[in-house]
Amino acid sequence: MDYDLENGATRNFQAVRLAEMEADRQEEAKLEEEKSNPMIALERRTEDSRREMDKLEQLEELRDLNMRQATVDHDEVIRLALEKEVQEAIQQQRNQDEEDEAFVR
């Protein structure tokens, strides 16, 4: 949240600017350390490669999931569900009729 400045006011402290400058300074130090130390550069490349392989694996999993979903016939699934409901209703009606017959006797 920022405020509008009025006549003659000056800003004393900018926390966001200070945080941005610190982040830039840390990034520069990290890059400088990578340039001076080949092990750190190798570790970063290894980490980048691992991250890329993880992303490719996730992408492959999504493609597999999409392929499985693409082969589902939604109309068939709905038809099977409706048939099951009808069979359950028929069975329930039969059970009710048998109970009524037993009660009448």
PDB file of C-alpha atoms in Angstrom:
ATOM      1  CA  MET A   1       0.000   0.000   0.000  1.00  0.00           C
ATOM      2  CA  ASP A   2       1.427   3.322  -0.992  1.00  0.00           C
ATOM      3  CA  TYR A   3       0.334   6.836  -0.189  1.00  0.00           C
ATOM      4  CA  ASP A   4       0.059   9.872  -2.436  1.00  0.00           C
ATOM      5  CA  LEU A   5       2.660  12.517  -1.712  1.00  0.00           C
ATOM      6  CA  GLU A   6       1.474  16.007  -0.958  1.00  0.00           C
ATOM      7  CA  ASN A   7       3.146  19.398  -1.219  1.00  0.00           C
ATOM      8  CA  GLY A   8       6.852  19.253  -0.453  1.00  0.00           C
ATOM      9  CA  ALA A   9       6.922  15.756   1.043  1.00  0.00           C
ATOM     10  CA  THR A  10       9.884  13.430   0.545  1.00  0.00           C
ATOM     11  CA  ARG A  11      10.135   9.708   1.007  1.00  0.00           C
ATOM     12  CA  ASN A  12      12.437   8.683   3.827  1.00  0.00           C
ATOM     13  CA  PHE A  13      12.627   4.908   3.474  1.00  0.00           C
ATOM     14  CA  GLN A  14      11.750   2.495   0.686  1.00  0.00           C
ATOM     15  CA  ALA A  15      11.700  -1.054   2.008  1.00  0.00           C
ATOM     16  CA  VAL A  16      10.809  -2.541  -1.390  1.00  0.00           C
ATOM     17  CA  ARG A  17      13.738  -0.796  -3.066  1.00  0.00           C
ATOM     18  CA  LEU A  18      16.077  -2.002  -0.354  1.00  0.00           C
ATOM     19  CA  ALA A  19      14.811  -5.593  -0.725  1.00  0.00           C
ATOM     20  CA  GLU A  20      15.242  -5.451  -4.508  1.00  0.00           C
ATOM     21  CA  MET A  21      18.787  -4.132  -4.151  1.00  0.00           C
ATOM     22  CA  GLU A  22      19.637  -6.923  -1.673  1.00  0.00           C
ATOM     23  CA  ALA A  23      18.179  -9.572  -4.006  1.00  0.00           C
ATOM     24  CA  ASP A  24      20.211  -8.177  -6.913  1.00  0.00           C
ATOM     25  CA  ARG A  25      23.355  -8.143  -4.779  1.00  0.00           C
ATOM     26  CA  GLN A  26      22.807 -11.779  -3.733  1.00  0.00           C
ATOM     27  CA  GLU A  27      22.204 -12.839  -7.340  1.00  0.00           C
ATOM     28  CA  GLU A  28      25.387 -11.121  -8.478  1.00  0.00           C
ATOM     29  CA  ALA A  29      27.360 -12.777  -5.672  1.00  0.00           C
ATOM     30  CA  LYS A  30      25.934 -16.163  -6.628  1.00  0.00           C
ATOM     31  CA  LEU A  31      26.879 -15.691 -10.287  1.00  0.00           C
ATOM     32  CA  GLU A  32      30.366 -14.507  -9.334  1.00  0.00           C
ATOM     33  CA  GLU A  33      30.843 -17.547  -7.081  1.00  0.00           C
ATOM     34  CA  GLU A  34      29.736 -19.832  -9.924  1.00  0.00           C
ATOM     35  CA  LYS A  35      32.291 -18.246 -12.249  1.00  0.00           C
ATOM     36  CA  SER A  36      35.080 -18.693  -9.740  1.00  0.00           C
ATOM     37  CA  ASN A  37      34.167 -22.209  -8.568  1.00  0.00           C
ATOM     38  CA  PRO A  38      33.591 -24.832 -11.307  1.00  0.00           C
ATOM     39  CA  MET A  39      32.080 -27.337  -8.807  1.00  0.00           C
ATOM     40  CA  ILE A  40      29.234 -24.970  -8.011  1.00  0.00           C
ATOM     41  CA  ALA A  41      28.615 -24.433 -11.735  1.00  0.00           C
ATOM     42  CA  LEU A  42      28.551 -28.210 -12.241  1.00  0.00           C
ATOM     43  CA  GLU A  43      26.122 -28.670  -9.331  1.00  0.00           C
ATOM     44  CA  ARG A  44      23.828 -26.002 -10.764  1.00  0.00           C
ATOM     45  CA  ARG A  45      23.875 -27.608 -14.215  1.00  0.00           C
ATOM     46  CA  THR A  46      23.170 -30.991 -12.620  1.00  0.00           C
ATOM     47  CA  GLU A  47      20.264 -29.525 -10.677  1.00  0.00           C
ATOM     48  CA  ASP A  48      18.917 -27.867 -13.829  1.00  0.00           C
ATOM     49  CA  SER A  49      19.166 -31.177 -15.698  1.00  0.00           C
ATOM     50  CA  ARG A  50      17.373 -33.027 -12.898  1.00  0.00           C
ATOM     51  CA  ARG A  51      14.630 -30.380 -12.810  1.00  0.00           C
ATOM     52  CA  GLU A  52      14.221 -30.644 -16.584  1.00  0.00           C
ATOM     53  CA  MET A  53      13.979 -34.458 -16.393  1.00  0.00           C
ATOM     54  CA  ASP A  54      11.334 -34.136 -13.646  1.00  0.00           C
ATOM     55  CA  LYS A  55       9.328 -31.758 -15.808  1.00  0.00           C
ATOM     56  CA  LEU A  56       9.575 -34.119 -18.791  1.00  0.00           C
ATOM     57  CA  GLU A  57       8.425 -37.002 -16.585  1.00  0.00           C
ATOM     58  CA  GLN A  58       5.440 -34.963 -15.390  1.00  0.00           C
ATOM     59  CA  LEU A  59       4.628 -34.058 -18.986  1.00  0.00           C
ATOM     60  CA  GLU A  60       4.752 -37.739 -19.980  1.00  0.00           C
ATOM     61  CA  GLU A  61       2.431 -38.630 -17.090  1.00  0.00           C
ATOM     62  CA  LEU A  62      -0.029 -35.952 -18.220  1.00  0.00           C
ATOM     63  CA  ARG A  63       0.097 -37.258 -21.779  1.00  0.00           C
ATOM     64  CA  ASP A  64      -0.587 -40.802 -20.538  1.00  0.00           C
ATOM     65  CA  LEU A  65      -3.494 -39.551 -18.459  1.00  0.00           C
ATOM     66  CA  ASN A  66      -4.913 -37.669 -21.439  1.00  0.00           C
ATOM     67  CA  MET A  67      -4.592 -40.760 -23.630  1.00  0.00           C
ATOM     68  CA  ARG A  68      -6.461 -42.872 -21.065  1.00  0.00           C
ATOM     69  CA  GLN A  69      -9.195 -40.280 -20.767  1.00  0.00           C
ATOM     70  CA  ALA A  70      -9.429 -39.922 -24.526  1.00  0.00           C
ATOM     71  CA  THR A  71     -10.246 -43.624 -24.889  1.00  0.00           C
ATOM     72  CA  VAL A  72     -13.149 -43.468 -22.424  1.00  0.00           C
ATOM     73  CA  ASP A  73     -16.515 -43.546 -24.163  1.00  0.00           C
ATOM     74  CA  HIS A  74     -18.619 -41.278 -21.990  1.00  0.00           C
ATOM     75  CA  ASP A  75     -21.894 -42.394 -23.549  1.00  0.00           C
ATOM     76  CA  GLU A  76     -21.064 -46.021 -22.722  1.00  0.00           C
ATOM     77  CA  VAL A  77     -20.220 -45.119 -19.123  1.00  0.00           C
ATOM     78  CA  ILE A  78     -23.526 -43.262 -18.749  1.00  0.00           C
ATOM     79  CA  ARG A  79     -25.440 -46.148 -20.325  1.00  0.00           C
ATOM     80  CA  LEU A  80     -23.832 -48.659 -17.958  1.00  0.00           C
ATOM     81  CA  ALA A  81     -24.603 -46.479 -14.941  1.00  0.00           C
ATOM     82  CA  LEU A  82     -28.234 -46.116 -16.005  1.00  0.00           C
ATOM     83  CA  GLU A  83     -28.555 -49.871 -16.591  1.00  0.00           C
ATOM     84  CA  LYS A  84     -27.187 -50.524 -13.112  1.00  0.00           C
ATOM     85  CA  GLU A  85     -29.699 -48.112 -11.599  1.00  0.00           C
ATOM     86  CA  VAL A  86     -32.545 -49.787 -13.498  1.00  0.00           C
ATOM     87  CA  GLN A  87     -31.414 -53.260 -12.364  1.00  0.00           C
ATOM     88  CA  GLU A  88     -31.206 -52.075  -8.758  1.00  0.00           C
ATOM     89  CA  ALA A  89     -34.692 -50.570  -8.994  1.00  0.00           C
ATOM     90  CA  ILE A  90     -36.085 -53.825 -10.452  1.00  0.00           C
ATOM     91  CA  GLN A  91     -34.407 -55.876  -7.720  1.00  0.00           C
ATOM     92  CA  GLN A  92     -35.731 -53.526  -5.046  1.00  0.00           C
ATOM     93  CA  GLN A  93     -39.248 -53.824  -6.493  1.00  0.00           C
ATOM     94  CA  ARG A  94     -38.969 -57.645  -6.491  1.00  0.00           C
ATOM     95  CA  ASN A  95     -37.826 -57.614  -2.867  1.00  0.00           C
ATOM     96  CA  GLN A  96     -40.719 -55.361  -1.929  1.00  0.00           C
ATOM     97  CA  ASP A  97     -43.199 -57.611  -3.749  1.00  0.00           C
ATOM     98  CA  GLU A  98     -41.810 -60.678  -1.941  1.00  0.00           C
ATOM     99  CA  GLU A  99     -42.113 -58.926   1.415  1.00  0.00           C
ATOM    100  CA  ASP A 100     -45.700 -57.922   0.611  1.00  0.00           C
ATOM    101  CA  GLU A 101     -46.565 -61.509  -0.389  1.00  0.00           C
ATOM    102  CA  ALA A 102     -45.031 -62.844   2.819  1.00  0.00           C
ATOM    103  CA  PHE A 103     -46.940 -60.317   4.873  1.00  0.00           C
ATOM    104  CA  VAL A 104     -50.263 -61.170   3.177  1.00  0.00           C
ATOM    105  CA  ARG A 105     -49.882 -64.885   3.987  1.00  0.00           C
TER     106      ARG A 105
END
